[in-house]
Coordinates of C-alpha atoms in Angstrom, one line a residue:
X808 CA -12.8 15.8 0.5
X809 CA -9.7 15.4 1.0
X810 CA -8.2 14.5 -2.3
X811 CA -10.3 17.4 -4.0
X812 CA -8.2 20.1 -1.9
X813 CA -6.1 22.8 -3.9
X814 CA -2.3 22.4 -3.9
X815 CA -0.9 24.0 -1.3
X816 CA -3.9 24.1 1.6
X817 CA -3.2 22.9 4.8
X818 CA 0.5 21.7 3.0
X819 CA -0.9 19.2 0.6
X820 CA 0.6 18.3 -2.8
X821 CA -0.6 16.0 -6.0
X822 CA 0.0 12.3 -5.8
X823 CA 2.2 13.4 -8.8
X824 CA 4.6 16.0 -7.1
X825 CA 5.2 14.1 -3.5
X826 CA 6.2 11.3 -6.0
X827 CA 8.6 13.1 -8.4
X828 CA 9.8 15.0 -4.9
X829 CA 10.6 11.3 -3.0
X830 CA 12.2 10.1 -6.1
X831 CA 14.5 13.0 -6.0
X832 CA 15.3 12.7 -2.6
X833 CA 16.2 9.1 -3.1
X834 CA 18.2 9.8 -6.5
X835 CA 16.0 8.1 -9.2
X836 CA 15.9 10.6 -11.7
X837 CA 16.7 8.6 -14.1
X838 CA 13.4 6.3 -15.6
X839 CA 13.0 4.0 -17.9
X840 CA 9.7 3.3 -19.4
X841 CA 7.6 2.3 -22.0
X842 CA 4.6 4.2 -21.7
X843 CA 1.0 4.4 -22.7
X844 CA -2.2 5.9 -22.1
X845 CA -2.8 5.1 -18.5
X846 CA 0.9 6.6 -17.7
X847 CA 0.0 10.6 -19.4
X848 CA -0.8 11.7 -16.3
X849 CA 2.5 11.1 -14.9
X850 CA 4.6 12.0 -17.9
X851 CA 2.7 15.3 -17.9
X852 CA 4.9 18.2 -18.0
X853 CA 8.0 16.5 -17.4
X854 CA 10.4 18.0 -15.0
X855 CA 14.3 18.9 -16.9
X856 CA 15.6 17.4 -13.9
X857 CA 14.1 13.6 -14.7
X858 CA 15.5 11.7 -17.7
X859 CA 13.2 9.4 -19.2
X860 CA 14.8 6.7 -20.9
X861 CA 12.3 5.3 -23.4
X862 CA 12.7 1.8 -25.0
X863 CA 10.3 0.5 -27.9
X864 CA 9.7 -2.6 -25.5
X865 CA 9.2 -3.6 -22.2
X866 CA 11.4 -6.1 -22.3
X867 CA 14.4 -3.9 -23.0
X868 CA 12.5 -1.3 -21.0
X869 CA 13.3 -4.0 -17.7
X870 CA 16.4 -5.1 -19.7
X871 CA 18.0 -1.8 -19.3
X872 CA 17.4 -0.6 -16.0
X873 CA 18.4 -4.1 -14.8
X874 CA 21.8 -3.1 -16.2
X875 CA 21.3 0.9 -14.6
X876 CA 20.9 -0.5 -11.0
X877 CA 23.5 -3.6 -10.9
X878 CA 26.0 -0.9 -12.2
X879 CA 24.9 2.2 -9.9
X880 CA 24.4 0.0 -6.9
X881 CA 21.0 1.9 -6.7
X882 CA 17.6 1.0 -7.3
X883 CA 16.4 1.7 -11.0
X884 CA 12.7 3.4 -11.7
X885 CA 10.8 1.2 -14.5
X886 CA 7.5 2.9 -15.8
X887 CA 5.8 0.1 -17.8
X888 CA 1.9 0.2 -19.6
X889 CA -0.8 -1.0 -17.8
X890 CA -1.9 -5.0 -18.2
X891 CA -0.3 -6.2 -21.4
X892 CA 3.3 -4.1 -20.8
X893 CA 3.4 -5.9 -17.8
X894 CA 3.0 -9.0 -19.3
X895 CA 5.6 -8.3 -21.7
X896 CA 8.1 -7.2 -19.0
X897 CA 7.6 -10.4 -17.1
X898 CA 10.8 -12.8 -18.6
X899 CA 13.2 -10.0 -17.9
X900 CA 11.4 -9.1 -14.8
X901 CA 12.7 -12.9 -13.8
X902 CA 15.8 -12.3 -14.9
X903 CA 15.8 -9.2 -12.7
X904 CA 14.5 -11.2 -10.4
X905 CA 17.4 -14.2 -10.1
X906 CA 20.1 -11.3 -10.6
X907 CA 19.0 -9.8 -7.2
X908 CA 18.4 -6.6 -9.1
X909 CA 16.9 -4.2 -7.2
X910 CA 14.0 -2.2 -9.1
X911 CA 10.7 -0.4 -8.7
X912 CA 8.4 -1.4 -11.2
X913 CA 5.5 0.6 -11.8
X914 CA 2.4 0.0 -14.0
X915 CA -0.7 2.1 -14.8
X916 CA -3.6 1.1 -14.4
X917 CA -7.5 1.9 -15.5
X918 CA -9.0 4.3 -13.2
X919 CA -10.8 3.9 -10.2
X920 CA -14.1 5.1 -11.4
X921 CA -13.9 2.7 -13.9
X922 CA -12.6 -0.4 -12.4
X923 CA -15.7 -2.2 -11.7
X924 CA -16.7 -1.8 -15.7
X925 CA -14.4 -4.1 -17.2
X926 CA -12.9 -1.4 -18.7
X927 CA -10.1 -1.4 -21.4
X928 CA -6.5 -1.2 -20.1
X929 CA -8.4 -2.9 -16.2
X930 CA -5.5 -4.9 -15.1
X931 CA -7.4 -7.6 -13.2
X932 CA -5.6 -8.9 -9.9
X933 CA -2.7 -6.0 -11.0
X934 CA -1.0 -7.4 -7.8
X935 CA -0.8 -10.5 -8.9
X936 CA 0.5 -10.8 -12.2
X937 CA 4.5 -10.5 -11.7
X938 CA 4.5 -12.4 -8.9
X939 CA 6.0 -14.9 -7.5
X940 CA 9.2 -13.0 -9.2
X941 CA 8.9 -9.8 -7.6
X942 CA 9.8 -9.3 -3.9
X943 CA 6.4 -7.0 -2.8
X944 CA 3.6 -6.0 -4.8
X945 CA 1.0 -3.5 -4.5
X946 CA -2.3 -1.0 -5.2
X947 CA -2.7 1.1 -3.2
X948 CA -6.3 1.1 -1.9
X949 CA -6.3 5.1 -1.4
X950 CA -4.8 7.6 -3.9
X951 CA -3.0 9.2 -1.8
X952 CA -0.9 6.5 -0.3
X953 CA 0.4 6.3 -3.8
X954 CA 3.7 7.4 -2.6
X955 CA 4.0 6.1 0.7
X956 CA 3.4 2.5 -1.8
X957 CA 7.0 3.9 -3.8
X958 CA 8.9 4.8 -1.1
X959 CA 7.7 1.2 0.5
X960 CA 8.7 -0.1 -2.7
X961 CA 12.6 1.1 -2.7
X962 CA 12.8 0.3 1.0
X963 CA 11.9 -3.3 -0.2
X964 CA 13.8 -3.7 -3.5
X965 CA 16.7 -2.4 -1.5
X966 CA 16.7 -4.0 1.4
X967 CA 19.3 -7.7 0.9
X968 CA 18.3 -9.7 -0.8
X969 CA 17.7 -7.3 -3.3
X970 CA 14.8 -7.3 -6.2
X971 CA 12.1 -6.0 -7.7
X972 CA 9.3 -5.2 -6.4
X973 CA 5.5 -3.8 -7.8
X974 CA 3.5 -1.2 -7.8
X975 CA -0.2 -0.5 -10.0
X976 CA -1.3 3.1 -9.9
X977 CA -4.7 3.9 -11.5
X978 CA -4.1 6.9 -13.7
X979 CA -6.4 9.0 -12.1
X980 CA -4.0 8.4 -9.0
X981 CA -1.8 11.5 -10.1
X982 CA -4.2 14.5 -9.8
X983 CA -5.3 13.7 -6.6
X984 CA -4.1 15.4 -2.9
X985 CA -2.0 13.8 -0.4
X986 CA 0.5 15.2 1.9
X987 CA 4.5 15.0 1.2
X988 CA 6.8 12.0 1.8
X989 CA 9.8 12.1 2.6
X990 CA 12.8 9.6 2.9
X991 CA 13.5 7.7 5.8
X992 CA 16.9 5.8 6.9
X993 CA 16.7 1.7 6.7
X994 CA 19.2 -0.4 7.0
X995 CA 19.6 -2.8 4.0
X996 CA 22.4 -4.8 5.4
X997 CA 22.1 -8.0 7.7
X998 CA 25.3 -9.2 9.9
X999 CA 26.4 -12.7 9.9
X1000 CA 26.6 -14.0 13.3
X1001 CA 30.0 -14.2 14.5
X1002 CA 30.2 -17.3 16.2
X1003 CA 29.6 -18.8 13.3
X1004 CA 31.7 -16.9 10.8
X1005 CA 34.2 -18.4 13.6
X1006 CA 33.3 -22.0 13.1
X1007 CA 33.9 -21.4 9.0
X1008 CA 37.2 -20.2 9.7
X1009 CA 38.1 -23.1 11.7
X1010 CA 36.6 -25.4 9.2
X1011 CA 38.5 -24.4 6.3
X1012 CA 41.5 -24.3 8.4
X1013 CA 40.8 -28.3 9.4
X1014 CA 39.9 -29.1 5.4
X1015 CA 42.8 -30.9 4.2
X1016 CA 41.1 -29.8 0.4
X1017 CA 39.5 -26.9 0.1
X1018 CA 37.8 -25.2 -2.3
X1019 CA 35.0 -22.7 -3.3
X1020 CA 32.1 -21.9 -5.3
X1021 CA 31.5 -17.9 -5.4
X1022 CA 28.3 -16.6 -6.2
X1023 CA 27.1 -13.0 -8.2
X1024 CA 26.7 -11.7 -4.7
X1025 CA 30.4 -11.6 -4.5
X1026 CA 31.0 -8.9 -6.5
X1027 CA 27.9 -7.4 -6.2
X1028 CA 29.0 -7.2 -2.1
X1029 CA 32.4 -5.7 -3.2
X1030 CA 34.0 -8.5 -2.0
X1031 CA 35.5 -9.3 -5.7
X1032 CA 39.2 -8.3 -4.1
X1033 CA 38.9 -10.3 -0.9
X1034 CA 37.9 -13.4 -2.2
X1035 CA 40.9 -13.2 -4.1
X1036 CA 43.1 -12.5 -0.9
X1037 CA 40.9 -16.1 0.8
X1038 CA 42.1 -18.2 -2.2
X1039 CA 45.2 -17.4 -2.2
X1040 CA 45.9 -17.6 1.5
X1041 CA 44.1 -20.9 1.7
X1042 CA 45.6 -21.8 -1.8
X1043 CA 42.6 -22.9 -2.4
X1044 CA 40.4 -23.6 -6.1
X1045 CA 38.1 -21.3 -6.9
X1046 CA 34.8 -22.5 -8.7
X1047 CA 32.0 -19.9 -10.5
X1048 CA 28.7 -20.6 -9.4
X1049 CA 26.0 -21.9 -12.3
X1050 CA 24.6 -19.4 -13.8
X1051 CA 26.1 -16.7 -12.1
X1052 CA 25.0 -13.3 -13.3
X1053 CA 28.5 -11.4 -12.6
X1054 CA 32.2 -12.0 -12.0
X1055 CA 33.3 -12.9 -9.1
X1056 CA 36.4 -14.1 -9.0
X1057 CA 39.1 -13.2 -11.9
X1058 CA 39.4 -15.9 -14.9
X1059 CA 42.9 -15.4 -15.6
X1060 CA 44.1 -16.1 -12.0
X1061 CA 46.2 -19.6 -11.6
X1062 CA 43.6 -20.7 -8.8
X1063 CA 40.4 -20.3 -11.2
X1064 CA 38.9 -23.9 -11.2
X1065 CA 35.5 -22.8 -14.1
X1066 CA 32.7 -22.5 -13.9
X1067 CA 30.3 -25.4 -12.4
X1068 CA 27.5 -26.9 -14.5
X1069 CA 23.9 -26.6 -13.0
X1070 CA 23.0 -29.8 -14.1
X1071 CA 23.4 -32.4 -11.0
X1072 CA 24.7 -35.2 -12.6
X1073 CA 27.7 -33.2 -14.3
X1074 CA 28.3 -31.7 -10.7
X1075 CA 28.6 -35.0 -9.3
X1076 CA 30.9 -36.3 -12.0
X1077 CA 33.1 -32.9 -11.4
X1078 CA 33.8 -34.8 -7.1
X1079 CA 36.8 -36.5 -8.0
X1080 CA 38.5 -34.2 -10.4
X1081 CA 38.8 -31.5 -7.3

């Protein structure tokens, strides 16, 4: 059987080694987690060039990973426990989804040979649990496909709009044999339509009383200083979008108008003040 061959035969390596090598190539050697028995095979003989950031509860795991990913601009790797462990993290997975934070979230699953027996720690319909607050979710049909699934999860998490993805991994998959997975170059940007940008610029120039509403994407995309220059050139007040997860305009700037409320009725009341 393909999955039972020894490491090195025909270029095969263990699923665990293929995954660790992939994570190195993707610069994802910091792992945030709160593991249990279904994750032990992944953690065995932990490599010295990887850092495992342990939290006491799964919600804290995702919260730390969210902040790390936002600070570095790279997807963070999350290692959660099967079923209930993922459930404990759902609140912060929702927050990461709303923050557009790239996360590759993995959770252990019971051994494939026991899944039909309603075994303890078996996650029923594992990929449905974190939906709709992940961009993509999969439990690979074969153990050999786990590294490819993690690679796909990374590309999906990083492609704009960024967000969390999820891979469920049966505990006995890590020892199976597979081919190494080399990282690919995948575009993550979506370019705006130049013609529509020109129309927008013309509309701003024609406007007698322009105003800007800026959300978290401005700072996330490194356009903080550009937003200031645009507001100053047009001499337009700037509002921060409701419940924005990042500051996209300096609050001490003369053109900063404040924070928009999330309640529609209060937004309507502001119409006469701008």
